[in-house]
XYZ file of C-alpha atoms in Angstrom:
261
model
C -5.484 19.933 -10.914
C -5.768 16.445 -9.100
C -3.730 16.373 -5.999
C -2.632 12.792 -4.568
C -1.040 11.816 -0.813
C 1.168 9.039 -0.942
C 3.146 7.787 2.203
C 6.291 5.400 1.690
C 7.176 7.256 -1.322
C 10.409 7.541 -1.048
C 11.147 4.146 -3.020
C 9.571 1.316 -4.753
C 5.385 1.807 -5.345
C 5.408 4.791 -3.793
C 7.540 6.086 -5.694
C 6.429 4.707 -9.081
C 2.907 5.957 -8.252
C 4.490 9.569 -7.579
C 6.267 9.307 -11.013
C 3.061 8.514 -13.033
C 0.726 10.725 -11.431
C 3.508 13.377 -11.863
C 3.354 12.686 -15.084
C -0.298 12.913 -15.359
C 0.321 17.002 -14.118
C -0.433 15.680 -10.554
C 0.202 18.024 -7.406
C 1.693 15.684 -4.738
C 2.462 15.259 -1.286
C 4.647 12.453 -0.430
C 5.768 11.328 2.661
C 8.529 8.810 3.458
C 11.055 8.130 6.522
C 14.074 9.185 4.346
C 14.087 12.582 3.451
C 16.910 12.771 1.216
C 15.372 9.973 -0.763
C 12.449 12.030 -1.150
C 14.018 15.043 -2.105
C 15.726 13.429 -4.905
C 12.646 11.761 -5.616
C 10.786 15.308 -5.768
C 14.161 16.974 -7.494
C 13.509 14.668 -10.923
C 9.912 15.253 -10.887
C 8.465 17.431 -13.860
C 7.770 20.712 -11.968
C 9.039 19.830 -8.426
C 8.488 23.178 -6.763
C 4.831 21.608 -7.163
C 5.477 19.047 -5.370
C 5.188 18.863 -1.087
C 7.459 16.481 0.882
C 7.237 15.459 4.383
C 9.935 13.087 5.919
C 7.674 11.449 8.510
C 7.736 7.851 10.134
C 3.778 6.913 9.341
C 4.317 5.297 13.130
C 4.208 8.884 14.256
C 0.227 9.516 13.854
C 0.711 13.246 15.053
C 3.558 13.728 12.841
C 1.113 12.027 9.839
C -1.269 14.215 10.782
C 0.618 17.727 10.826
C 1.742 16.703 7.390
C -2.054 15.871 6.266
C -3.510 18.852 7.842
C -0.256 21.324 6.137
C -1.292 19.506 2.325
C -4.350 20.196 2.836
C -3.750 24.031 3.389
C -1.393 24.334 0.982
C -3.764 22.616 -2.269
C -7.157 23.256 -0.899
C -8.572 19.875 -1.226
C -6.757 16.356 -2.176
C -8.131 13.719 -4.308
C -6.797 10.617 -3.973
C -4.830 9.385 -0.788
C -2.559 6.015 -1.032
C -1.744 4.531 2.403
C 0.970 2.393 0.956
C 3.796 2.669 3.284
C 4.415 -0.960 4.638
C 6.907 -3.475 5.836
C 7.802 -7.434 4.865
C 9.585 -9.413 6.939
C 9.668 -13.302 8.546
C 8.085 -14.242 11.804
C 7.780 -17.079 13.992
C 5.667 -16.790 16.477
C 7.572 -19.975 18.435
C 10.699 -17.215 18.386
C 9.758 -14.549 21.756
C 12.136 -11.897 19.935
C 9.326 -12.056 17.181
C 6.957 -10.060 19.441
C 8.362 -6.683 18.657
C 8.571 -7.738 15.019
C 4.889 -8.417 14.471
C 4.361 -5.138 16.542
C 6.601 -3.036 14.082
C 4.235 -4.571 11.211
C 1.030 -4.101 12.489
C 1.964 -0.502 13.444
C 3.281 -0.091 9.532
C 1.121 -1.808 7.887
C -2.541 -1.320 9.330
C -2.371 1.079 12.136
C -0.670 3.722 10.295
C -3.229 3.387 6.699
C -5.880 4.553 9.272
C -3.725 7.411 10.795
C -2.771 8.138 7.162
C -7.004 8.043 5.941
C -8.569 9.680 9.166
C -7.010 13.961 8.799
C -8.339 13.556 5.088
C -11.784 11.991 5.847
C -13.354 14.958 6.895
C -12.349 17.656 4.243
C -13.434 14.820 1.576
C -17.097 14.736 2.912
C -17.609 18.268 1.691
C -16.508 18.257 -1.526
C -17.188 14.568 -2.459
C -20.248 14.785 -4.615
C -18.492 17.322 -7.145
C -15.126 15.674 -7.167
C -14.155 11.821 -7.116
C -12.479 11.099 -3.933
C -10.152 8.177 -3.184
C -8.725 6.373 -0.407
C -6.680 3.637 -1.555
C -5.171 0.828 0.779
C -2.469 -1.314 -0.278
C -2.629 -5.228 0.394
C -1.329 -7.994 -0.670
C -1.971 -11.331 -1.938
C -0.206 -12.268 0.982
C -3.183 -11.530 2.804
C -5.622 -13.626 1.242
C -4.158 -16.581 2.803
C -1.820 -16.647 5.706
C 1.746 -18.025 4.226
C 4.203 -19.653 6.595
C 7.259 -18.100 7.842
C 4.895 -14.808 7.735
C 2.949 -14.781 10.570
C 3.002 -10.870 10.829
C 2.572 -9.817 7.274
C 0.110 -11.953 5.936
C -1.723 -10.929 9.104
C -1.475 -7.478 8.498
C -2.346 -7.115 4.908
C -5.388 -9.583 5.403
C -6.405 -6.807 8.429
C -5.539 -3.528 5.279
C -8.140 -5.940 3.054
C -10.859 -6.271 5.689
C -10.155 -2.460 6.805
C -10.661 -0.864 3.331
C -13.812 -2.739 2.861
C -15.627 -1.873 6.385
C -14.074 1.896 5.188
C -15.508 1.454 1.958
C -18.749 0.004 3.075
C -19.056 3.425 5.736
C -18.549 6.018 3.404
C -20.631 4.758 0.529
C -23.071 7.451 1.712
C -20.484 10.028 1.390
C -19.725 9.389 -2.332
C -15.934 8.590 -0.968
C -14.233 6.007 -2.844
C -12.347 3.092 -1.457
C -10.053 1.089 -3.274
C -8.177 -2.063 -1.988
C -4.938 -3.018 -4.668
C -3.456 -6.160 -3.687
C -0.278 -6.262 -5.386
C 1.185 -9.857 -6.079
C 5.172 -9.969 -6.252
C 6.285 -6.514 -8.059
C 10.005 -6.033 -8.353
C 10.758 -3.558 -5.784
C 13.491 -3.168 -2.675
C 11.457 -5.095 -1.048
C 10.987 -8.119 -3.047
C 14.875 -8.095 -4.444
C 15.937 -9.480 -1.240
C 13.757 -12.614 -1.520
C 16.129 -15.784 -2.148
C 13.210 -17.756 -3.864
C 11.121 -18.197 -7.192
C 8.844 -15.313 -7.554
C 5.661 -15.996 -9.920
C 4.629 -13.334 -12.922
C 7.098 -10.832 -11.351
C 6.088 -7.822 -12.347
C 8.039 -4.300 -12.981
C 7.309 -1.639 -10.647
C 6.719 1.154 -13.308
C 4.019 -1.482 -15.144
C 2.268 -1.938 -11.663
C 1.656 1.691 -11.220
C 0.637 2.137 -14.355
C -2.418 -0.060 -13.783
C -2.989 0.916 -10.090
C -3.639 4.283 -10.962
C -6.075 2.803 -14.007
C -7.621 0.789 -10.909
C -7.836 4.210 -8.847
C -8.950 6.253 -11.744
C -12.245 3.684 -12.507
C -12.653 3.413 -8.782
C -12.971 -0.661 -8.546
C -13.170 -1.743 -4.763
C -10.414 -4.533 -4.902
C -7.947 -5.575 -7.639
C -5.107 -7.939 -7.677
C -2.415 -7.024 -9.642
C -0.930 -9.056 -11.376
C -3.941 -10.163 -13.473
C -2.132 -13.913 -13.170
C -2.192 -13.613 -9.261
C -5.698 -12.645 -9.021
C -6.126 -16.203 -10.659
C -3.905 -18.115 -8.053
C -5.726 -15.374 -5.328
C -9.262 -17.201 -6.561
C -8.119 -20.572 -6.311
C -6.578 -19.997 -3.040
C -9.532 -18.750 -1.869
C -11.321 -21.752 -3.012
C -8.988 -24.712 -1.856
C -9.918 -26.962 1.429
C -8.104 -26.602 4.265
C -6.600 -29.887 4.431
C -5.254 -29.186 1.058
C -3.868 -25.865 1.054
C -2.011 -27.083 4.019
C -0.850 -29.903 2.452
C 0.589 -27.191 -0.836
C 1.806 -24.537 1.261
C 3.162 -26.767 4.497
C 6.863 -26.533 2.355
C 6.601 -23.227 0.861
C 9.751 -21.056 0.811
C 10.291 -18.292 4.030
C 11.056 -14.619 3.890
C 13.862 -14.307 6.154
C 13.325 -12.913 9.738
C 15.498 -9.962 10.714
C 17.773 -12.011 12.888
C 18.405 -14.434 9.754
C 18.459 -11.544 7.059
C 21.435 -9.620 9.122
C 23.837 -13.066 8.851
């Protein structure tokens, strides 16, 4: 039976993925802030006494790794582990009550994938070569280029992109798979707050469907949206002077200051 890890399940990807792969007859461990979320989450599941939840901030790296090491004990061995809890949200860096902002994202978003990879790490090594191991970091296309108005998260995901492939590169040896999915603009929670145009939107049930197709075949990177990983090229490929020039009067996120008004 596979067994996958999944932290910010308790809505949006992570809780798509946890749908599909329960689908799949998946044993899962999910961990999320909100625990009644998750038990709800777990309660609609096909066979939730299967199922392990852990309500957990993924800031709390001893908490994280309690909940590791007690998954591990209870299924023998996991499979796949998806590090996608994050956070979006404006910055400014000329704004000083930014600071804790871009801390709160950096601890979400990057810190807490390695606290969420490092208790599993281990226990893959000795079983790697007979089973196909995953760890799967969650990016963005945000994070290909830095976008204005978000200092902090395009930051972050570009440091999840460059992580997973330095992880990736390290335990090639070990037969350990590691998988970078850089979503584009899904429709989630966290995307139905944005107050602009979102390009090749996609649903969040279609977007799991073809990360887990991603995990499954273990590719090292993948945009999804197939569209965005066009626009991701050509960003990649576009001068300074004139991606500037493009992206000087693209639309902001909201900061938290502006989003509470």
């Amino acid at each position: 039976m596979k067994t996958v890890f999944i932290t910010g399940a308790s809505s949006g990807i992570g809780a798509a993925l946890a749908k599909a792969y329960a689908q799949q007859g998946a044993r899962l461990g999910l961990l999320a802030r909100r625990k009644e979320n998750l038990e709800q989450l777990r309660a609609n599941l096909p066979n939730p006494e299967r199922h392990h939840i852990y309500a957990v901030d993924v800031t709390d790296h001893a908490a994280v790794a309690s909940a590791a090491e007690d998954f591990l004990k209870q299924c023998g061995q996991v499979h796949i582990v998806i590090a996608n809890a994050g956070i979006s949200v404006g910055t400014l860096t000329e704004h000083q009550g930014d600071l804790p902002v871009f801390d709160r994202v950096f601890q979400t978003n990057v810190t807490a994938t390695v606290a969420t990879f490092a208790p599993f790490i281990a226990a893959m090594k000795t079983y790697s070569k007979q089973e196909n191991c995953r760890l799967v970091g969650i990016g963005s296309v945000a994070g290909i280029r830095g976008l204005p108005g978000a200092e902090a998260y395009s930051a972050s995901k570009a440091a999840v992109i460059s992580y997973c492939e330095s992880l990736r590169v390290e335990l090639r040896k070990n037969r350990i798979r590691v998988v970078t999915i850089a979503p584009g603009y899904i429709d989630t929670p966290m995307t139905q707050v944005n107050s602009y145009p979102m390009p090749f939107l996609m649903p969040v049930e279609r977007f799991a469907n073809q990360a887990i197709q991603t995990i499954d075949a273990g590719r090292s990177y993948r945009v999804i949206p197939w569209q965005m990983g066009l626009v991701a090229k050509l960003l990649r490929l576009l001068p300074n002077p004139v991606y500037d020039f493009l992206f000087s009067r693209a639309p902001h996120k909201a900061r938290v200051e502006e989003a509470g008004k």
